[in-house]
Short mmCIF file of C-alpha atoms and ligand atoms in Angstrom, two decimals:
data_model
loop_
_atom_site.label_atom_id
_atom_site.label_comp_id
_atom_site.label_asym_id
_atom_site.label_seq_id
_atom_site.Cartn_x
_atom_site.Cartn_y
_atom_site.Cartn_z
CA MET A 116 62.40 -4.08 30.37
CA THR A 117 61.51 -0.54 29.37
CA GLU A 118 63.18 2.50 30.90
CA SER A 119 59.88 3.65 32.46
CA LEU A 120 59.77 0.46 34.57
CA SER A 121 63.25 0.90 36.02
CA LEU A 122 63.49 1.35 39.78
CA GLU A 123 64.43 5.03 39.38
CA ASN A 124 61.45 5.82 37.14
CA ARG A 125 58.45 3.71 38.05
CA THR A 126 55.89 4.88 40.59
CA ALA A 127 53.99 1.59 40.73
CA LEU A 128 54.07 -1.89 39.24
CA PRO A 129 52.50 -1.93 35.76
CA ASP A 130 49.01 -3.41 35.44
CA GLY A 131 48.95 -7.18 35.34
CA LEU A 132 52.48 -7.79 36.58
CA ALA A 133 51.42 -8.67 40.13
CA PHE A 134 48.66 -10.81 38.64
CA LEU A 135 47.72 -12.59 41.88
CA LEU A 136 47.74 -9.51 44.14
CA PRO A 137 44.03 -8.67 43.60
CA GLU A 138 43.16 -12.18 44.84
CA TYR A 139 45.69 -12.04 47.72
CA PRO A 140 45.88 -8.39 48.88
CA ARG A 141 48.20 -7.45 51.73
CA ASP A 142 45.49 -7.56 54.38
CA VAL A 143 45.08 -11.34 53.97
CA TRP A 144 48.80 -12.15 54.12
CA ASP A 145 49.21 -12.35 57.90
CA ALA A 146 46.56 -14.96 58.56
CA HIS A 147 46.83 -17.03 55.38
CA PRO A 148 47.60 -20.74 56.07
CA ASN A 149 50.13 -20.89 53.19
CA ARG A 150 52.28 -18.20 54.79
CA GLY A 151 55.02 -20.59 55.83
CA PRO A 152 58.42 -20.32 57.55
CA TRP A 153 60.26 -19.21 54.41
CA SER A 154 57.82 -16.30 53.86
CA GLU A 155 58.06 -15.40 57.54
CA PHE A 156 61.87 -15.26 57.47
CA TRP A 157 62.01 -13.48 54.10
CA LEU A 158 59.52 -10.76 55.15
CA GLN A 159 61.44 -10.30 58.41
CA ARG A 160 64.67 -9.75 56.44
CA HIS A 161 62.88 -7.10 54.36
CA ASP A 162 61.64 -5.35 57.51
CA MET A 163 65.16 -5.51 58.95
CA PHE A 164 66.50 -3.76 55.82
CA ARG A 165 63.80 -1.08 56.10
CA GLY A 166 64.69 -0.50 59.77
CA PHE A 167 68.46 -0.35 59.19
CA SER A 168 68.02 2.01 56.29
CA VAL A 169 66.11 4.58 58.39
CA ALA A 170 68.31 4.17 61.48
CA LEU A 171 71.59 4.58 59.57
CA SER A 172 70.56 7.67 57.61
CA ASP A 173 69.01 9.20 60.78
CA ALA A 174 72.30 8.63 62.63
CA CYS A 175 74.18 10.54 59.90
CA ALA A 176 71.68 13.42 60.25
CA ARG A 177 72.27 13.48 64.02
CA LEU A 178 76.03 13.60 63.46
CA ALA A 179 75.63 16.38 60.87
CA ASP A 180 73.45 18.31 63.37
CA ARG A 181 76.08 17.70 66.11
CA ASN A 182 73.53 15.83 68.22
CA ILE A 183 75.94 12.96 68.74
CA GLU A 184 79.66 12.89 69.42
CA ALA A 185 81.75 11.55 66.51
CA LYS A 186 83.42 8.73 68.48
CA ALA A 187 80.11 7.39 69.83
CA PHE A 188 78.57 7.67 66.36
CA HIS A 189 81.48 5.78 64.84
CA GLN A 190 81.27 2.92 67.35
CA TRP A 191 77.54 2.51 66.73
CA PHE A 192 77.53 3.13 63.00
CA VAL A 193 80.44 1.17 61.50
CA PRO A 194 79.44 -2.41 62.46
CA ARG A 195 75.81 -1.74 61.54
CA VAL A 196 76.48 -0.16 58.16
CA ASN A 197 78.92 -2.96 57.24
CA PHE A 198 76.33 -5.56 58.29
CA PHE A 199 73.61 -3.75 56.29
CA PHE A 200 75.67 -3.57 53.08
CA GLY A 201 76.82 -7.19 53.39
CA GLU A 202 73.35 -8.56 54.11
CA ILE A 203 71.77 -6.74 51.15
CA ASP A 204 74.37 -8.30 48.87
CA THR A 205 73.85 -11.80 50.32
CA HIS A 206 70.05 -11.46 50.20
CA HIS A 207 70.12 -10.50 46.53
CA LYS A 208 72.49 -13.34 45.59
CA VAL A 209 70.28 -15.92 47.33
CA GLU A 210 67.19 -14.55 45.56
CA GLU A 211 68.89 -14.54 42.17
CA TYR A 212 70.45 -18.02 42.41
CA HIS A 213 67.77 -19.93 44.29
CA TYR A 214 64.37 -18.31 44.63
CA PHE A 215 63.84 -16.30 41.46
CA PRO A 216 64.48 -19.34 39.20
CA ALA A 217 62.09 -21.50 41.26
CA LEU A 218 59.36 -18.84 41.17
CA ALA A 219 59.82 -18.11 37.46
CA LYS A 220 59.47 -21.83 36.73
CA ALA A 221 56.22 -22.04 38.68
CA ASP A 222 54.25 -19.75 36.36
CA ALA A 223 55.14 -18.31 32.95
CA LYS A 224 53.44 -15.04 33.96
CA MET A 225 56.10 -14.51 36.66
CA ALA A 226 58.93 -14.13 34.14
CA ARG A 227 58.43 -10.41 33.46
CA GLY A 228 58.17 -9.63 37.17
CA ILE A 229 61.34 -11.57 37.96
CA GLU A 230 63.16 -9.73 35.15
CA LEU A 231 62.07 -6.42 36.69
CA LEU A 232 63.28 -7.51 40.16
CA GLU A 233 66.66 -8.57 38.76
CA GLY A 234 66.98 -5.13 37.12
CA ASP A 235 66.18 -3.57 40.51
CA HIS A 236 69.03 -5.53 42.09
CA ARG A 237 71.48 -4.03 39.59
CA THR A 238 70.20 -0.51 40.35
CA ILE A 239 70.40 -1.15 44.11
CA HIS A 240 73.96 -2.42 43.68
CA ASP A 241 74.89 0.92 42.08
CA LEU A 242 73.12 2.84 44.88
CA LEU A 243 74.91 0.67 47.44
CA MET A 244 78.33 1.33 45.88
CA ALA A 245 77.63 5.08 45.90
CA ALA A 246 76.46 4.93 49.55
CA HIS A 247 79.53 2.84 50.42
CA GLY A 248 81.80 5.49 48.90
CA SER A 249 80.20 8.24 50.97
CA VAL A 250 80.36 6.09 54.12
CA VAL A 251 84.08 5.38 53.56
CA ALA A 252 84.69 9.14 53.18
CA LEU A 253 82.87 9.75 56.48
CA ASP A 254 84.88 6.99 58.19
CA THR A 255 88.11 8.57 56.93
CA ALA A 256 87.00 11.99 58.17
CA ILE A 257 86.20 10.67 61.66
CA ARG A 258 89.47 8.75 61.88
CA ALA A 259 91.88 11.28 60.41
CA LYS A 260 90.29 14.54 59.25
CA PRO A 261 87.69 15.73 61.78
CA GLU A 262 87.38 19.05 59.95
CA ASP A 263 85.73 17.10 57.09
CA ILE A 264 83.01 15.51 59.26
CA ALA A 265 80.58 18.42 58.76
CA SER A 266 80.59 17.93 54.98
CA ALA A 267 80.97 14.11 54.92
CA ALA A 268 78.11 13.31 57.33
CA PRO A 269 75.27 14.78 55.23
CA LEU A 270 76.71 13.19 52.08
CA ALA A 271 76.75 9.77 53.78
CA GLY A 272 73.18 10.41 54.99
CA ASP A 273 72.10 11.31 51.45
CA GLY A 274 73.78 8.20 50.02
CA LEU A 275 72.07 5.96 52.56
CA ALA A 276 68.71 7.69 52.03
CA ALA A 277 68.99 7.20 48.25
CA LEU A 278 69.82 3.53 48.79
CA GLY A 279 66.92 3.23 51.25
CA GLY A 280 64.50 4.86 48.80
CA GLY A 281 65.36 2.48 45.96
CA LEU A 282 65.48 -0.52 48.28
CA GLY A 283 62.12 0.36 49.88
CA CYS A 284 60.37 0.53 46.51
CA HIS A 285 61.99 -2.75 45.44
CA LEU A 286 61.03 -4.58 48.65
CA ASN A 287 57.37 -3.51 48.37
CA ASP A 288 57.11 -4.53 44.72
CA GLU A 289 59.00 -7.78 45.28
CA GLU A 290 56.61 -8.73 48.08
CA ASP A 291 53.57 -7.83 45.95
CA LEU A 292 54.86 -10.10 43.18
CA ILE A 293 56.04 -13.06 45.24
CA ILE A 294 53.89 -13.44 48.38
CA PRO A 295 50.60 -13.85 46.45
CA LEU A 296 52.18 -16.67 44.39
CA ILE A 297 53.31 -18.40 47.59
CA LEU A 298 49.88 -18.05 49.18
CA ASP A 299 48.28 -19.41 46.01
CA ARG A 300 50.57 -22.44 45.62
CA SER A 301 52.24 -22.99 49.05
CA GLU A 302 55.97 -23.10 49.83
CA PRO A 303 56.36 -26.92 49.50
CA ALA A 304 54.62 -26.93 46.09
CA LEU A 305 57.00 -24.21 44.87
CA GLY A 306 60.00 -26.07 46.30
CA ILE A 307 61.15 -23.19 48.48
CA ARG A 308 62.18 -23.53 52.09
FE1 FE2 B 537 65.22 -8.47 45.89
FE1 FE2 B 538 64.16 -9.48 48.83
#
């Protein structure tokens, strides 16, 4: 995969990669009979990640602006950010071990798209580790060094926003590559459930 197609650099999927998207544009996805339970669950997970990403970085901005008390922030934030990080990791592992191989096998034209998505996962892992580091620093500040909260909160917000930016682009492109194939072939024919 070329550098220009990496998650940090691309602004859109290259021509031809989402080869079934013109036939199955987003506005037909909701009502299509081949949108089965797997697609439903998978798209819901993606929306959950989008929602968590915004809520967690917004919460850091509120803490940085002193619109929320540190203890209340901490109680709300810690279980959610841990859940968010853990679920991203699990979601990517399941895609890489189960679904990407099944989808790549279904059509030779999917291989390049799957390779791009796997590269995205590596980039998102790096963004997640950086966000995790800034979140740990904020946690330490709240627990033991309250004078550091003012500097740690915006850094954690920036880390989460960077993760959310990369993740958001990946989720959109992943859906544009995979949902049209599912609508074209059906979940049972692709062996996904
Ligand atoms: Fe993914
Ligand atoms: Fe995904």
